[in-house]
Tab-separated table of C-alpha atoms in Angstrom:
chain	number	residue	atom	x	y	z
A	1	MET	CA	-59.991	-53.112	22.629
A	2	THR	CA	-62.753	-53.466	19.862
A	3	ARG	CA	-61.501	-55.057	16.590
A	4	PRO	CA	-60.914	-52.054	14.123
A	5	PHE	CA	-62.490	-51.594	10.841
A	6	ILE	CA	-60.542	-53.861	8.432
A	7	MET	CA	-59.904	-52.631	4.828
A	8	VAL	CA	-58.171	-55.046	2.448
A	9	ALA	CA	-56.233	-53.611	-0.599
A	10	PRO	CA	-55.266	-56.650	-2.499
A	11	ASN	CA	-53.591	-55.420	-5.716
A	12	GLY	CA	-52.851	-51.545	-5.884
A	13	ALA	CA	-51.573	-50.011	-9.022
A	14	ARG	CA	-47.948	-51.230	-9.384
A	15	ARG	CA	-47.453	-54.767	-8.362
A	16	GLY	CA	-48.185	-57.697	-10.575
A	17	LYS	CA	-47.958	-61.648	-10.801
A	18	ALA	CA	-44.421	-61.371	-10.784
A	19	ASP	CA	-44.302	-59.980	-7.216
A	20	HIS	CA	-46.767	-62.761	-6.111
A	21	ASP	CA	-48.880	-65.328	-7.956
A	22	ALA	CA	-51.759	-64.653	-5.769
A	23	LEU	CA	-52.020	-60.988	-6.424
A	24	PRO	CA	-55.523	-60.174	-8.248
A	25	ILE	CA	-55.208	-58.609	-11.666
A	26	SER	CA	-58.584	-59.531	-13.225
A	27	VAL	CA	-62.008	-58.577	-12.160
A	28	PRO	CA	-62.872	-62.479	-11.587
A	29	GLU	CA	-59.639	-62.816	-9.628
A	30	ILE	CA	-60.550	-59.455	-7.596
A	31	ILE	CA	-64.063	-61.288	-6.673
A	32	HIS	CA	-62.323	-64.367	-5.545
A	33	THR	CA	-59.949	-62.530	-3.410
A	34	ALA	CA	-62.516	-60.254	-2.003
A	35	THR	CA	-64.575	-63.393	-1.017
A	36	SER	CA	-61.771	-64.979	0.730
A	37	CYS	CA	-60.633	-61.730	2.500
A	38	TYR	CA	-64.372	-61.093	3.630
A	39	ASN	CA	-64.410	-64.554	4.872
A	40	ALA	CA	-61.047	-63.994	6.567
A	41	GLY	CA	-62.457	-61.066	8.427
A	42	ALA	CA	-62.050	-57.912	6.097
A	43	ASN	CA	-64.925	-55.257	6.393
A	44	GLY	CA	-63.862	-53.289	3.232
A	45	LEU	CA	-61.930	-53.201	-0.062
A	46	HIS	CA	-59.741	-50.776	-1.623
A	47	LEU	CA	-60.350	-51.285	-5.438
A	48	HIS	CA	-57.940	-50.897	-8.088
A	49	VAL	CA	-59.037	-52.382	-11.520
A	50	ARG	CA	-56.679	-53.437	-14.232
A	51	ASP	CA	-56.778	-53.130	-18.087
A	52	GLU	CA	-56.141	-56.144	-20.517
A	53	GLN	CA	-52.370	-55.781	-20.264
A	54	GLY	CA	-52.663	-55.705	-16.221
A	55	LEU	CA	-51.913	-52.089	-15.774
A	56	HIS	CA	-53.684	-49.698	-13.768
A	57	SER	CA	-56.647	-48.320	-14.923
A	58	LEU	CA	-59.577	-45.817	-14.016
A	59	ASP	CA	-61.850	-47.380	-16.700
A	60	VAL	CA	-65.443	-46.599	-15.748
A	61	GLY	CA	-66.705	-50.281	-17.466
A	62	LEU	CA	-64.039	-51.986	-15.508
A	63	TYR	CA	-65.232	-50.410	-12.000
A	64	LYS	CA	-69.034	-50.754	-12.954
A	65	GLU	CA	-68.462	-54.700	-13.979
A	66	ALA	CA	-66.514	-55.058	-10.493
A	67	THR	CA	-68.535	-53.197	-8.289
A	68	SER	CA	-71.657	-54.659	-9.720
A	69	GLU	CA	-70.347	-58.142	-9.103
A	70	LEU	CA	-69.112	-57.344	-5.430
A	71	ALA	CA	-72.570	-55.966	-4.611
A	72	LEU	CA	-74.221	-59.493	-5.692
A	73	VAL	CA	-71.406	-61.858	-4.161
A	74	LEU	CA	-70.665	-59.622	-1.216
A	75	PRO	CA	-73.533	-57.166	-0.238
A	76	LYS	CA	-72.057	-56.544	3.081
A	77	LEU	CA	-68.461	-55.442	2.102
A	78	LYS	CA	-67.964	-51.879	1.740
A	79	VAL	CA	-66.098	-51.151	-1.714
A	80	GLN	CA	-63.801	-47.927	-1.796
A	81	VAL	CA	-62.661	-47.106	-5.326
A	82	THR	CA	-59.238	-45.499	-5.969
A	83	THR	CA	-58.624	-42.338	-7.978
A	84	GLU	CA	-54.729	-43.086	-7.894
A	85	ALA	CA	-53.014	-41.454	-10.500
A	86	ALA	CA	-49.849	-43.779	-10.428
A	87	GLY	CA	-47.973	-41.370	-12.912
A	88	ILE	CA	-50.843	-42.359	-15.672
A	89	PHE	CA	-53.812	-39.967	-15.121
A	90	ASP	CA	-53.927	-36.381	-14.650
A	91	VAL	CA	-56.787	-34.440	-12.516
A	92	PRO	CA	-59.153	-34.043	-15.606
A	93	GLU	CA	-58.996	-37.900	-16.287
A	94	GLN	CA	-59.569	-38.518	-12.345
A	95	LEU	CA	-62.619	-36.034	-12.369
A	96	LYS	CA	-64.080	-37.684	-15.410
A	97	CYS	CA	-63.965	-41.113	-13.516
A	98	LEU	CA	-65.808	-39.695	-10.404
A	99	GLN	CA	-68.453	-38.045	-12.723
A	100	GLU	CA	-69.086	-40.918	-14.726
A	101	LEU	CA	-69.095	-43.485	-11.903
A	102	LYS	CA	-70.230	-41.649	-9.135
A	103	PRO	CA	-69.092	-44.052	-6.555
A	104	LYS	CA	-70.341	-44.520	-2.829
A	105	TRP	CA	-66.644	-44.385	-1.619
A	106	ALA	CA	-63.793	-42.993	-3.384
A	107	SER	CA	-60.128	-42.395	-2.001
A	108	ILE	CA	-58.559	-39.233	-3.402
A	109	SER	CA	-55.115	-38.004	-2.925
A	110	ILE	CA	-55.180	-34.261	-2.035
A	111	ARG	CA	-51.437	-33.966	-3.361
A	112	GLU	CA	-52.734	-35.123	-6.660
A	113	MET	CA	-55.594	-32.816	-6.722
A	114	ALA	CA	-53.350	-29.965	-5.987
A	115	ARG	CA	-51.644	-30.656	-9.661
A	116	ASP	CA	-54.748	-29.002	-10.954
A	117	LEU	CA	-56.051	-26.010	-8.782
A	118	SER	CA	-58.820	-25.127	-11.215
A	119	LEU	CA	-60.358	-28.605	-11.050
A	120	ALA	CA	-59.790	-29.516	-7.531
A	121	PRO	CA	-62.800	-27.603	-6.328
A	122	GLN	CA	-64.872	-29.457	-8.623
A	123	VAL	CA	-63.879	-32.735	-7.460
A	124	TYR	CA	-64.833	-32.123	-3.903
A	125	ASP	CA	-68.058	-30.425	-4.997
A	126	LEU	CA	-68.992	-33.452	-7.427
A	127	CYS	CA	-68.541	-35.794	-4.194
A	128	ALA	CA	-70.741	-33.908	-2.374
A	129	GLU	CA	-73.533	-33.820	-4.589
A	130	SER	CA	-73.397	-37.274	-5.784
A	131	GLY	CA	-73.161	-38.497	-2.059
A	132	THR	CA	-69.513	-40.170	-2.550
A	133	GLU	CA	-67.765	-40.461	0.594
A	134	VAL	CA	-64.422	-39.177	0.258
A	135	GLN	CA	-61.325	-40.579	2.178
A	136	HIS	CA	-58.210	-38.374	2.024
A	137	ILE	CA	-54.741	-40.016	1.148
A	138	LEU	CA	-52.232	-38.257	3.299
A	139	TYR	CA	-48.301	-39.200	2.664
A	140	ASN	CA	-47.103	-36.703	5.257
A	141	THR	CA	-47.773	-33.560	7.275
A	142	ASP	CA	-47.384	-31.146	4.312
A	143	ASP	CA	-50.650	-33.081	2.766
A	144	ILE	CA	-52.082	-32.514	6.127
A	145	GLN	CA	-51.401	-28.736	6.022
A	146	LEU	CA	-52.843	-28.485	2.759
A	147	LEU	CA	-56.124	-30.232	3.669
A	148	HIS	CA	-56.525	-27.923	6.580
A	149	GLU	CA	-55.735	-25.042	4.470
A	150	TRP	CA	-58.698	-26.426	1.839
A	151	GLN	CA	-60.880	-27.039	4.637
A	152	GLN	CA	-60.720	-23.374	5.874
A	153	GLN	CA	-61.380	-22.319	2.265
A	154	GLY	CA	-64.191	-24.733	1.866
A	155	ILE	CA	-62.821	-26.458	-1.202
A	156	VAL	CA	-62.927	-29.525	1.212
A	157	LYS	CA	-66.519	-29.901	2.588
A	158	ALA	CA	-67.162	-30.038	6.481
A	159	THR	CA	-68.388	-33.695	5.717
A	160	GLN	CA	-65.250	-34.715	4.011
A	161	GLY	CA	-63.205	-35.546	6.926
A	162	SER	CA	-62.202	-39.083	6.744
A	163	VAL	CA	-57.967	-39.799	6.130
A	164	LEU	CA	-55.681	-42.381	5.461
A	165	PHE	CA	-52.390	-41.941	6.910
A	166	VAL	CA	-49.603	-43.560	4.577
A	167	LEU	CA	-46.599	-44.789	6.324
A	168	GLY	CA	-43.927	-45.343	3.871
A	169	ARG	CA	-43.646	-45.727	0.097
A	170	TYR	CA	-42.873	-48.069	-2.712
A	171	THR	CA	-38.989	-48.217	-2.299
A	172	GLN	CA	-36.882	-50.909	-2.058
A	173	GLY	CA	-36.177	-52.212	1.349
A	174	GLN	CA	-38.920	-49.843	3.043
A	175	ILE	CA	-39.475	-50.855	6.687
A	176	SER	CA	-42.352	-48.603	8.298
A	177	SER	CA	-42.375	-48.331	11.805
A	178	PRO	CA	-45.125	-47.786	14.417
A	179	ASP	CA	-43.504	-44.542	15.286
A	180	ASP	CA	-44.058	-43.019	11.773
A	181	LEU	CA	-47.649	-42.769	12.816
A	182	MET	CA	-46.924	-40.225	15.477
A	183	PRO	CA	-46.409	-36.898	13.246
A	184	PHE	CA	-49.737	-37.653	11.692
A	185	ARG	CA	-51.558	-37.956	14.882
A	186	GLU	CA	-49.956	-34.692	16.279
A	187	ALA	CA	-50.988	-33.092	13.187
A	188	MET	CA	-54.447	-34.305	13.086
A	189	PRO	CA	-54.976	-34.563	16.994
A	190	ASN	CA	-58.672	-34.266	16.736
A	191	VAL	CA	-59.465	-36.146	13.584
A	192	LYS	CA	-62.426	-38.733	14.263
A	193	ASP	CA	-62.234	-40.828	10.874
A	194	TRP	CA	-58.752	-42.041	10.402
A	195	MET	CA	-57.063	-45.195	8.903
A	196	VAL	CA	-53.649	-46.364	8.512
A	197	CYS	CA	-51.717	-48.341	5.873
A	198	ALA	CA	-47.849	-49.214	6.103
A	199	PHE	CA	-45.213	-50.599	3.703
A	200	GLY	CA	-42.926	-53.286	4.663
A	201	PRO	CA	-42.225	-56.405	7.088
A	202	GLN	CA	-43.739	-54.174	9.933
A	203	GLU	CA	-46.895	-53.669	8.232
A	204	HIS	CA	-49.046	-55.597	10.954
A	205	ALA	CA	-47.200	-53.891	13.806
A	206	CYS	CA	-47.894	-50.374	12.536
A	207	LEU	CA	-51.417	-51.378	11.962
A	208	ALA	CA	-51.896	-52.890	15.432
A	209	ASN	CA	-50.230	-49.784	16.892
A	210	ALA	CA	-52.974	-47.787	15.071
A	211	ALA	CA	-55.717	-50.037	16.091
A	212	GLN	CA	-54.701	-49.606	19.857
A	213	GLN	CA	-55.179	-45.897	19.094
A	214	GLY	CA	-58.598	-46.345	17.721
A	215	GLY	CA	-57.833	-45.967	14.083
A	216	SER	CA	-58.928	-48.256	11.428
A	217	VAL	CA	-56.651	-50.183	9.503
A	218	ARG	CA	-55.777	-51.153	5.604
A	219	VAL	CA	-53.580	-54.361	5.097
A	220	GLY	CA	-52.751	-56.302	1.793
A	221	PHE	CA	-50.456	-56.706	-1.062
A	222	GLU	CA	-50.654	-53.105	-2.335
A	223	ASN	CA	-48.670	-52.256	0.869
A	224	SER	CA	-46.935	-55.409	1.998
A	225	LEU	CA	-46.466	-59.165	0.637
A	226	VAL	CA	-44.361	-60.547	3.671
A	227	THR	CA	-44.901	-61.494	7.167
A	228	PRO	CA	-42.706	-59.776	9.903
A	229	GLU	CA	-40.249	-62.308	9.455
A	230	GLY	CA	-39.688	-61.701	5.707
A	231	MET	CA	-41.739	-64.435	4.334
A	232	GLN	CA	-44.418	-63.958	1.681
A	233	HIS	CA	-47.967	-64.450	2.842
A	234	ALA	CA	-49.638	-66.943	1.237
A	235	ASP	CA	-52.466	-64.607	-0.274
A	236	ASN	CA	-54.160	-61.505	1.109
A	237	ALA	CA	-56.527	-63.575	3.243
A	238	ALA	CA	-53.861	-64.812	4.978
A	239	SER	CA	-52.086	-61.716	5.720
A	240	ILE	CA	-55.768	-60.692	7.110
A	241	SER	CA	-56.005	-63.644	9.563
A	242	ARG	CA	-52.909	-63.056	10.836
A	243	LEU	CA	-53.366	-59.189	11.635
A	244	ILE	CA	-56.490	-60.010	13.269
A	245	LYS	CA	-54.635	-62.609	15.570
A	246	THR	CA	-51.968	-59.801	16.174
A	247	ILE	CA	-54.650	-57.254	17.338
A	248	ASP	CA	-56.787	-59.810	19.062
A	249	GLN	CA	-53.705	-60.620	21.053
A	250	LEU	CA	-53.503	-57.112	22.272
A	251	LYS	CA	-57.046	-57.131	24.152
């Protein structure tokens, strides 16, 4: 089995230092974490930036600062920015971020775009025009059905086929299972470019299962802080190293 593309999601929109001291908040901390994760074997970074209060942000200035520094320090690391609403941002603000930033790669939740049907087509048109690669965030098979409908209607372009299957949620005691991937795969049997992330202590088992099936994987503190034994990873790089060891043992 070939080692999959590995993306690290080191912080997310909701967790902070109270959850783990090594969770990066500031841009310098994100750069430091990205470097250690790249050295551990990460191929890509799912980028969230935070404001001065440490809160989730779609601030274009912060994004430009972080992506410019990452390009200098880690030119081979593929960087994906998030447009996640996180209960804070509406579709106009998400669209504005994409318009001003024009990132190379962005993650976009189709259910979030569906909150404003008048603007959703503009989001995908803009990405196509500006050359922004889109990864659709899919939380369940209802999201997949909506994606199929929008593809048929031409709202989502033929070139915008990349997806992320999300196993689980931010809920107390969440334990995602490798079996949780099955409904996604059955609903999209012919998808070529797919990735998986998973919440809880079985994160690595879920990702190893996805890798065996030919998928890419997303790992990191956005989704899980703990080992299969329930102990906290030392940092994001430690989680990546252990995941790679788990995957390599399957070869």
